[in-house]
Short mmCIF file of C-alpha atoms (C1' of nucleotides) in Angstrom, two decimals:
data_model
loop_
_atom_site.label_atom_id
_atom_site.label_comp_id
_atom_site.label_asym_id
_atom_site.label_seq_id
_atom_site.Cartn_x
_atom_site.Cartn_y
_atom_site.Cartn_z
CA MET A 1 14.97 -19.93 2.63
CA ALA A 2 16.46 -23.02 4.26
CA LEU A 3 18.19 -20.93 6.89
CA TYR A 4 15.17 -18.72 7.47
CA GLY A 5 13.14 -21.86 7.98
CA GLU A 6 15.64 -23.41 10.38
CA ARG A 7 16.37 -20.54 12.74
CA GLY A 8 13.77 -18.00 11.79
CA TYR A 9 14.30 -14.86 9.80
CA GLU A 10 15.50 -12.51 12.50
CA GLN A 11 17.88 -15.07 13.95
CA THR A 12 19.76 -15.72 10.75
CA THR A 13 22.43 -13.27 9.77
CA VAL A 14 23.42 -12.28 6.28
CA ALA A 15 26.91 -13.53 6.98
CA GLN A 16 25.46 -17.00 7.57
CA ILE A 17 23.48 -16.91 4.36
CA ALA A 18 26.53 -15.81 2.43
CA GLU A 19 28.64 -18.50 4.04
CA ARG A 20 26.21 -21.29 3.17
CA ALA A 21 26.11 -19.98 -0.38
CA GLY A 22 29.88 -19.90 -0.49
CA LEU A 23 29.96 -16.15 -0.95
CA THR A 24 30.65 -12.96 0.91
CA LYS A 25 28.24 -10.65 2.70
CA ARG A 26 29.23 -7.98 0.22
CA THR A 27 28.32 -10.16 -2.72
CA PHE A 28 24.94 -10.95 -1.17
CA PHE A 29 24.14 -7.26 -1.05
CA ARG A 30 25.15 -6.86 -4.65
CA TYR A 31 22.39 -9.25 -5.67
CA PHE A 32 19.72 -8.31 -3.13
CA ALA A 33 18.91 -4.83 -1.97
CA ASP A 34 18.43 -6.06 1.56
CA LYS A 35 18.05 -9.11 3.73
CA ARG A 36 14.35 -9.54 2.97
CA GLU A 37 14.55 -9.28 -0.75
CA VAL A 38 15.83 -12.85 -1.12
CA LEU A 39 12.33 -14.11 -0.44
CA PHE A 40 10.74 -11.94 -3.12
CA TRP A 41 12.56 -12.94 -6.23
CA GLY A 42 9.74 -13.86 -8.59
CA ALA A 43 7.43 -11.11 -7.38
CA GLU A 44 7.65 -8.89 -10.44
CA LEU A 45 6.86 -11.90 -12.56
CA LEU A 46 3.53 -12.46 -10.85
CA GLU A 47 2.84 -8.76 -11.24
CA ARG A 48 3.65 -8.84 -14.93
CA GLN A 49 1.50 -11.88 -15.51
CA MET A 50 -1.51 -10.32 -13.83
CA VAL A 51 -1.06 -7.11 -15.77
CA GLY A 52 -0.64 -9.13 -18.93
CA ALA A 53 -3.86 -10.99 -18.21
CA ILE A 54 -5.70 -7.68 -17.93
CA GLU A 55 -4.27 -6.46 -21.19
CA ALA A 56 -5.08 -9.70 -22.96
CA THR A 57 -8.72 -9.48 -22.02
CA PRO A 58 -11.26 -8.95 -24.83
CA GLU A 59 -12.41 -5.40 -25.62
CA SER A 60 -15.86 -6.13 -24.31
CA ALA A 61 -14.70 -7.19 -20.86
CA SER A 62 -16.12 -5.50 -17.78
CA ALA A 63 -14.02 -4.31 -14.88
CA LEU A 64 -14.95 -7.42 -12.94
CA GLY A 65 -14.04 -9.53 -15.93
CA MET A 66 -10.59 -8.05 -15.99
CA ILE A 67 -10.16 -8.65 -12.29
CA GLY A 68 -11.19 -12.23 -12.84
CA ALA A 69 -8.61 -12.63 -15.59
CA ALA A 70 -5.87 -11.29 -13.34
CA LEU A 71 -6.92 -13.71 -10.62
CA GLU A 72 -6.77 -16.59 -13.05
CA ALA A 73 -3.21 -15.65 -13.88
CA ALA A 74 -2.36 -15.53 -10.19
CA ALA A 75 -4.01 -18.90 -9.66
CA ALA A 76 -1.92 -20.48 -12.39
CA ARG A 77 1.25 -19.20 -10.81
CA PHE A 78 0.32 -20.19 -7.28
CA GLU A 79 -0.54 -23.73 -8.33
CA GLU A 80 2.70 -23.98 -10.21
CA PHE A 81 4.73 -23.07 -7.14
CA ARG A 82 2.51 -24.50 -4.48
CA GLU A 83 5.27 -26.53 -2.84
CA PHE A 84 7.41 -23.45 -2.73
CA ALA A 85 4.75 -20.92 -1.84
CA VAL A 86 3.45 -22.57 1.30
CA PRO A 87 6.66 -22.74 3.37
CA ARG A 88 7.63 -19.33 2.08
CA HIS A 89 4.33 -17.99 3.34
CA ARG A 90 4.91 -19.53 6.77
CA ILE A 91 8.26 -17.82 7.02
CA ILE A 92 6.83 -14.47 6.02
CA ALA A 93 3.87 -14.83 8.36
CA ALA A 94 6.28 -15.30 11.25
CA SER A 95 8.08 -12.00 10.76
CA ARG A 96 6.63 -8.54 10.83
CA GLU A 97 9.52 -7.19 8.82
CA LEU A 98 8.84 -9.68 6.04
CA GLN A 99 5.14 -8.93 6.10
CA GLU A 100 5.93 -5.29 5.57
CA ARG A 101 7.92 -6.14 2.50
CA GLU A 102 5.15 -8.35 1.17
CA LEU A 103 2.63 -5.58 1.65
CA ILE A 104 4.63 -3.11 -0.34
CA LYS A 105 4.91 -5.61 -3.16
CA GLY A 106 1.12 -5.57 -3.00
CA VAL A 107 0.92 -1.83 -3.54
CA SER A 108 3.35 -2.17 -6.41
CA MET A 109 0.96 -4.66 -7.97
CA ILE A 110 -1.95 -2.36 -7.33
CA ALA A 111 -0.17 0.50 -9.04
CA ALA A 112 0.70 -1.60 -12.06
CA MET A 113 -2.81 -2.98 -12.39
CA THR A 114 -4.36 0.43 -11.90
CA SER A 115 -2.43 1.80 -14.81
CA ALA A 116 -3.32 -1.21 -16.95
CA LEU A 117 -6.98 -0.79 -16.09
CA ARG A 118 -6.88 2.90 -16.92
CA ALA A 119 -5.35 2.06 -20.25
CA ARG A 120 -8.41 -0.08 -20.82
CA GLY A 121 -10.68 2.91 -20.33
CA LEU A 122 -11.60 2.77 -16.68
CA GLY A 123 -11.82 6.03 -14.74
CA ASP A 124 -9.04 6.89 -12.32
CA THR A 125 -10.87 6.06 -9.13
CA THR A 126 -12.57 3.02 -10.58
CA ALA A 127 -9.30 1.61 -11.82
CA ASP A 128 -7.67 2.18 -8.47
CA LEU A 129 -10.54 0.51 -6.65
CA ALA A 130 -10.64 -2.42 -9.02
CA ALA A 131 -6.93 -3.03 -8.53
CA HIS A 132 -7.34 -2.85 -4.78
CA LEU A 133 -10.22 -5.28 -4.92
CA CYS A 134 -8.25 -7.69 -7.00
CA VAL A 135 -5.36 -7.73 -4.59
CA THR A 136 -7.70 -8.02 -1.63
CA VAL A 137 -9.38 -11.06 -3.09
CA MET A 138 -6.03 -12.54 -3.91
CA GLN A 139 -4.69 -12.04 -0.40
CA VAL A 140 -7.79 -13.29 1.40
CA ALA A 141 -8.04 -16.27 -0.90
CA PHE A 142 -4.36 -17.00 -0.59
CA ARG A 143 -4.53 -17.21 3.17
CA GLN A 144 -7.49 -19.51 3.04
CA TRP A 145 -5.81 -21.62 0.39
CA VAL A 146 -2.64 -21.99 2.42
CA ASP A 147 -4.43 -22.71 5.69
CA ASP A 148 -6.90 -25.13 4.21
CA PRO A 149 -6.31 -28.61 5.66
CA GLU A 150 -7.41 -30.45 2.54
CA PRO A 151 -6.01 -28.94 -0.61
CA ARG A 152 -8.31 -27.10 -2.99
CA ALA A 153 -7.71 -25.27 -6.22
CA PHE A 154 -6.76 -21.63 -5.67
CA GLN A 155 -9.02 -20.64 -8.51
CA GLN A 156 -11.99 -22.10 -6.71
CA VAL A 157 -11.19 -20.34 -3.44
CA ALA A 158 -10.72 -17.06 -5.24
CA ASP A 159 -14.01 -17.44 -7.06
CA GLU A 160 -15.82 -18.00 -3.81
CA VAL A 161 -14.16 -15.05 -2.14
CA LEU A 162 -14.98 -12.81 -5.08
CA ALA A 163 -18.59 -13.96 -4.99
CA GLN A 164 -18.82 -13.18 -1.30
CA LEU A 165 -17.32 -9.79 -1.90
CA ARG A 166 -19.95 -9.00 -4.50
CA GLU A 167 -22.68 -10.18 -2.22
CA LEU A 168 -21.33 -7.99 0.52
CA ALA A 169 -20.98 -4.87 -1.59
CA CYS A 170 -24.30 -5.19 -3.34
CA ALA A 171 -26.46 -5.80 -0.31
CA GLY A 172 -29.16 -3.29 0.54
CA MET B 1 8.69 15.29 12.12
CA ALA B 2 10.46 18.62 11.74
CA LEU B 3 13.76 16.90 11.02
CA TYR B 4 12.20 14.35 8.70
CA GLY B 5 10.63 17.24 6.81
CA GLU B 6 13.87 19.22 6.59
CA ARG B 7 16.35 16.60 5.47
CA GLY B 8 14.13 13.68 4.59
CA TYR B 9 13.62 10.53 6.58
CA GLU B 10 16.62 8.51 5.49
CA GLN B 11 19.00 11.43 5.86
CA THR B 12 18.19 12.16 9.47
CA THR B 13 19.83 10.03 12.10
CA VAL B 14 18.34 9.00 15.40
CA ALA B 15 21.21 10.74 17.16
CA GLN B 16 20.09 14.00 15.57
CA ILE B 17 16.51 13.51 16.65
CA ALA B 18 17.60 12.73 20.17
CA GLU B 19 19.88 15.73 20.24
CA ARG B 20 17.16 18.13 19.14
CA ALA B 21 14.89 16.65 21.78
CA GLY B 22 17.62 17.06 24.39
CA LEU B 23 17.82 13.35 24.99
CA THR B 24 19.98 10.34 24.20
CA LYS B 25 19.72 7.86 21.40
CA ARG B 26 19.10 5.22 24.04
CA THR B 27 16.18 7.12 25.49
CA PHE B 28 14.65 7.53 22.05
CA PHE B 29 14.61 3.78 21.61
CA ARG B 30 12.99 3.35 24.99
CA TYR B 31 9.98 5.30 23.78
CA PHE B 32 9.84 4.15 20.18
CA ALA B 33 10.46 0.64 18.97
CA ASP B 34 12.32 1.96 15.95
CA LYS B 35 13.08 5.04 13.92
CA ARG B 36 9.80 4.92 12.00
CA GLU B 37 7.51 4.54 14.93
CA VAL B 38 7.74 8.22 15.85
CA LEU B 39 5.45 9.03 12.97
CA PHE B 40 2.79 6.54 14.04
CA TRP B 41 1.93 7.61 17.52
CA GLY B 42 -1.83 8.01 17.36
CA ALA B 43 -2.34 5.04 15.09
CA GLU B 44 -3.89 2.72 17.66
CA LEU B 45 -6.29 5.51 18.56
CA LEU B 46 -7.69 5.67 15.05
CA GLU B 47 -7.96 1.91 15.07
CA ARG B 48 -9.80 1.91 18.37
CA GLN B 49 -12.19 4.60 17.23
CA MET B 50 -13.08 2.74 14.07
CA VAL B 51 -13.61 -0.48 15.99
CA GLY B 52 -15.66 1.42 18.54
CA ALA B 53 -17.81 2.87 15.79
CA ILE B 54 -18.54 -0.62 14.53
CA GLU B 55 -19.47 -1.83 17.98
CA ALA B 56 -21.67 1.21 18.61
CA THR B 57 -23.72 0.55 15.51
CA PRO B 58 -27.40 -0.45 15.97
CA GLU B 59 -28.27 -4.14 15.98
CA SER B 60 -30.09 -3.81 12.69
CA ALA B 61 -27.08 -2.44 10.83
CA SER B 62 -25.88 -4.15 7.66
CA ALA B 63 -22.23 -4.89 6.95
CA LEU B 64 -22.04 -1.86 4.71
CA GLY B 65 -23.63 0.20 7.44
CA MET B 66 -20.92 -0.81 9.85
CA ILE B 67 -18.25 0.02 7.31
CA GLY B 68 -19.87 3.41 6.88
CA ALA B 69 -19.80 4.01 10.60
CA ALA B 70 -16.12 3.15 10.80
CA LEU B 71 -15.42 5.54 7.92
CA GLU B 72 -17.30 8.30 9.71
CA ALA B 73 -15.09 7.81 12.72
CA ALA B 74 -12.02 7.98 10.52
CA ALA B 75 -13.34 11.13 8.87
CA ALA B 76 -13.79 12.84 12.23
CA ARG B 77 -10.24 12.06 13.20
CA PHE B 78 -8.73 13.09 9.87
CA GLU B 79 -10.52 16.43 9.90
CA GLU B 80 -9.40 17.04 13.45
CA PHE B 81 -5.75 16.56 12.53
CA ARG B 82 -5.84 17.79 8.96
CA GLU B 83 -2.98 20.25 9.42
CA PHE B 84 -0.91 17.50 10.93
CA ALA B 85 -1.97 14.68 8.66
CA VAL B 86 -1.06 16.31 5.36
CA PRO B 87 2.66 17.01 5.90
CA ARG B 88 2.98 13.69 7.70
CA HIS B 89 1.56 12.00 4.66
CA ARG B 90 4.04 13.75 2.39
CA ILE B 91 6.92 12.53 4.50
CA ILE B 92 5.64 8.99 4.47
CA ALA B 93 4.96 9.05 0.76
CA ALA B 94 8.59 9.99 0.18
CA SER B 95 10.03 6.94 1.92
CA ARG B 96 9.47 3.32 1.08
CA GLU B 97 10.42 2.26 4.56
CA LEU B 98 7.77 4.49 6.06
CA GLN B 99 5.18 3.28 3.60
CA GLU B 100 5.88 -0.26 4.70
CA ARG B 101 5.20 0.70 8.29
CA GLU B 102 2.00 2.46 7.31
CA LEU B 103 0.82 -0.59 5.44
CA ILE B 104 1.30 -2.87 8.38
CA LYS B 105 -0.69 -0.50 10.52
CA GLY B 106 -3.38 -1.03 7.94
CA VAL B 107 -3.38 -4.80 8.38
CA SER B 108 -3.52 -4.30 12.12
CA MET B 109 -6.66 -2.22 11.59
CA ILE B 110 -8.07 -4.88 9.32
CA ALA B 111 -7.49 -7.55 11.92
CA ALA B 112 -9.12 -5.50 14.65
CA MET B 113 -12.12 -4.62 12.52
CA THR B 114 -12.49 -8.18 11.32
CA SER B 115 -12.79 -9.43 14.83
CA ALA B 116 -15.27 -6.67 15.71
CA LEU B 117 -17.34 -7.55 12.66
CA ARG B 118 -17.32 -11.23 13.53
CA ALA B 119 -18.52 -10.35 17.01
CA ARG B 120 -21.43 -8.68 15.30
CA GLY B 121 -22.39 -11.89 13.61
CA LEU B 122 -20.68 -11.70 10.23
CA GLY B 123 -19.14 -14.84 8.82
CA ASP B 124 -15.36 -15.21 8.86
CA THR B 125 -14.71 -14.47 5.22
CA THR B 126 -17.34 -11.78 5.03
CA ALA B 127 -15.94 -10.00 8.06
CA ASP B 128 -12.45 -10.18 6.63
CA LEU B 129 -13.58 -8.83 3.30
CA ALA B 130 -15.62 -6.06 4.86
CA ALA B 131 -12.64 -4.93 6.91
CA HIS B 132 -10.43 -4.98 3.82
CA LEU B 133 -12.99 -2.97 1.92
CA CYS B 134 -13.22 -0.41 4.65
CA VAL B 135 -9.50 0.14 4.75
CA THR B 136 -9.32 0.25 0.97
CA VAL B 137 -11.94 2.97 0.81
CA MET B 138 -10.18 4.84 3.56
CA GLN B 139 -6.82 4.68 1.82
CA VAL B 140 -8.09 5.59 -1.61
CA ALA B 141 -10.19 8.41 -0.22
CA PHE B 142 -7.34 9.64 1.93
CA ARG B 143 -5.01 9.99 -1.00
CA GLN B 144 -7.62 11.87 -2.99
CA TRP B 145 -8.38 14.07 0.00
CA VAL B 146 -4.74 14.96 0.55
CA ASP B 147 -4.02 15.58 -3.11
CA ASP B 148 -7.15 17.58 -3.76
CA PRO B 149 -6.21 21.17 -4.68
CA GLU B 150 -9.32 22.70 -3.15
CA PRO B 151 -10.15 21.24 0.24
CA ARG B 152 -13.18 19.00 0.59
CA ALA B 153 -14.62 17.11 3.52
CA PHE B 154 -13.08 13.66 3.91
CA GLN B 155 -16.50 12.24 4.60
CA GLN B 156 -17.70 13.39 1.21
CA VAL B 157 -14.73 11.91 -0.60
CA ALA B 158 -15.14 8.63 1.23
CA ASP B 159 -18.84 8.49 0.39
CA GLU B 160 -18.08 8.96 -3.27
CA VAL B 161 -15.38 6.34 -3.26
CA LEU B 162 -17.63 3.87 -1.50
CA ALA B 163 -20.38 4.55 -3.99
CA GLN B 164 -18.02 3.91 -6.88
CA LEU B 165 -16.86 0.72 -5.27
CA ARG B 166 -20.42 -0.54 -5.00
CA GLU B 167 -21.08 0.40 -8.58
CA LEU B 168 -17.97 -1.47 -9.64
CA ALA B 169 -18.70 -4.61 -7.65
CA CYS B 170 -22.37 -4.80 -8.55
CA ALA B 171 -22.05 -4.36 -12.29
CA GLY B 172 -23.16 -7.13 -14.55
"C1'" DC C 1 15.82 12.94 59.31
"C1'" DA C 2 17.94 8.86 57.29
"C1'" DT C 3 17.26 4.99 54.49
"C1'" DA C 4 15.68 2.33 50.94
"C1'" DC C 5 13.11 1.89 46.83
"C1'" DT C 6 11.72 3.07 42.15
"C1'" DG C 7 11.42 4.94 37.55
"C1'" DA C 8 13.63 7.57 34.15
"C1'" DT C 9 17.80 8.63 32.02
"C1'" DG C 10 22.79 8.47 30.69
"C1'" DA C 11 27.08 5.92 29.44
"C1'" DC C 12 29.20 2.45 27.15
"C1'" DA C 13 30.03 -1.56 24.69
"C1'" DC C 14 28.37 -4.40 21.34
"C1'" DC C 15 26.00 -6.72 17.16
"C1'" DA C 16 24.16 -6.74 12.61
"C1'" DA C 17 22.56 -4.38 8.32
"C1'" DG C 18 24.18 -1.80 4.66
"C1'" DT C 19 27.61 1.01 1.80
"C1'" DG C 20 31.79 2.95 -0.44
"C1'" DA C 21 36.39 2.31 -2.17
"C1'" DC C 22 39.81 -0.31 -3.79
"C1'" DA C 23 42.22 -4.76 -4.85
"C1'" DT C 24 42.07 -9.16 -7.23
"C1'" DC C 25 41.24 -12.51 -10.55
"C1'" DG C 26 39.38 -14.88 -14.37
"C1'" DG C 27 37.99 -14.84 -19.03
"C1'" DC C 28 37.70 -12.51 -23.39
"C1'" DT C 29 39.33 -9.66 -27.18
"C1'" DA C 30 42.60 -6.77 -30.00
"C1'" DT D 1 51.04 -10.87 -24.99
"C1'" DA D 2 48.66 -6.84 -23.39
"C1'" DG D 3 44.71 -4.79 -22.04
"C1'" DC D 4 39.88 -4.70 -20.74
"C1'" DC D 5 35.86 -5.93 -18.03
"C1'" DG D 6 32.64 -8.06 -14.96
"C1'" DA D 7 32.26 -10.50 -10.76
"C1'" DT D 8 33.99 -11.15 -6.36
"C1'" DG D 9 36.77 -10.35 -2.07
"C1'" DT D 10 38.68 -7.15 1.55
"C1'" DC D 11 38.31 -3.64 4.66
"C1'" DA D 12 36.77 0.25 6.87
"C1'" DC D 13 32.90 2.85 8.17
"C1'" DT D 14 28.10 4.54 9.35
"C1'" DT D 15 23.84 3.73 11.53
"C1'" DG D 16 19.93 1.29 13.68
"C1'" DG D 17 19.08 -1.19 17.64
"C1'" DT D 18 20.01 -3.73 22.29
"C1'" DG D 19 21.92 -5.28 26.82
"C1'" DT D 20 23.99 -3.82 31.02
"C1'" DC D 21 25.16 -1.12 34.51
"C1'" DA D 22 25.59 3.51 36.78
"C1'" DT D 23 23.36 7.73 38.17
"C1'" DC D 24 20.03 10.61 40.05
"C1'" DA D 25 15.76 12.62 41.46
"C1'" DG D 26 11.61 11.95 43.86
"C1'" DT D 27 9.02 9.41 47.24
"C1'" DA D 28 7.58 6.32 50.69
"C1'" DT D 29 8.82 4.34 55.11
"C1'" DG D 30 10.95 3.71 59.58
#
DNA sequence: CATACTGATGACACCAAGTGACATCGGCTA
DNA sequence: TAGCCGATGTCACTTGGTGTCATCAGTATG
């Protein structure tokens, strides 16, 4: 991440990364499937925590309640790694290739949450939509959270975004 | 697309594509930024049509109304190219790399629609969310439409998905 | 008609991302 | 001590992608 920050993602070569780490290019590719993957280490963890939050929700919870629980889990993780998440986000935002990778991590999360939501009794389409909504709120809120000049709690931003989404969808 | 269909995306080399087209690898890369881009020719057109549909909407339209108009435009285009869209979708679904490219086209659409929606007076966050919602409905409906054993109108599928989304978001 | 210009293509060399195959080396166990 | 095993290095190779220059056809201009 240091190198990506210094020279930009596209300008840094895997050989340079390997060198700074005291390793070989070949070894790098044994740990990471490709050049981008370095920046997405903890991604499955976030996914698992959000899924876990859905599963841990009380029986009586509504679809929106489960989404809220998943967002709380995400908030906890983002706050925990705030100092790490912000520069990482800047690097990703500067490279189309990295954005692509981030997006596909998003669909992986959607798939995982969809299946968790179905297991909780939601219909196929409803589960899919709920998972999409959750990720949408997370992404929109995340961008606002990162760009916000004075720091706010992610949870609060996400709550506001979710409220606006409901207002939008329920109008008319 | 023929070659991608025959041997799969990863297995076909740009040299082979160029050869079948009677051209050179170099010439291929003068027309397409990279190997994936061949499959995403008309993408900006769909984007422009959806944006245009938003702009062409009556002054009195609600946010949901504008989303609906954009989805109608998408429906028209999908129906027009149904025979083309389905095998193309299968190819993309089989390759992670191609899915990544498709996803980033989606965020491009979101950005364009967001700005169109803001121009129509929506607030920043609301516009962003509405654009996200529109693309979500489009994607979910598209997958159902493609996978549906007996063919239905895309418009109908999209309407149902949108209705379910509203039901989901407005509950409680 | 000759010349010069231009846009599209080919030819070629080159870099960087990955991958496969094999060698090496260190620690651990029988 | 001998043998095994997992992690790493070495090297060669394929492929995506780019920069540079040559070529060539068509066209405008004198």
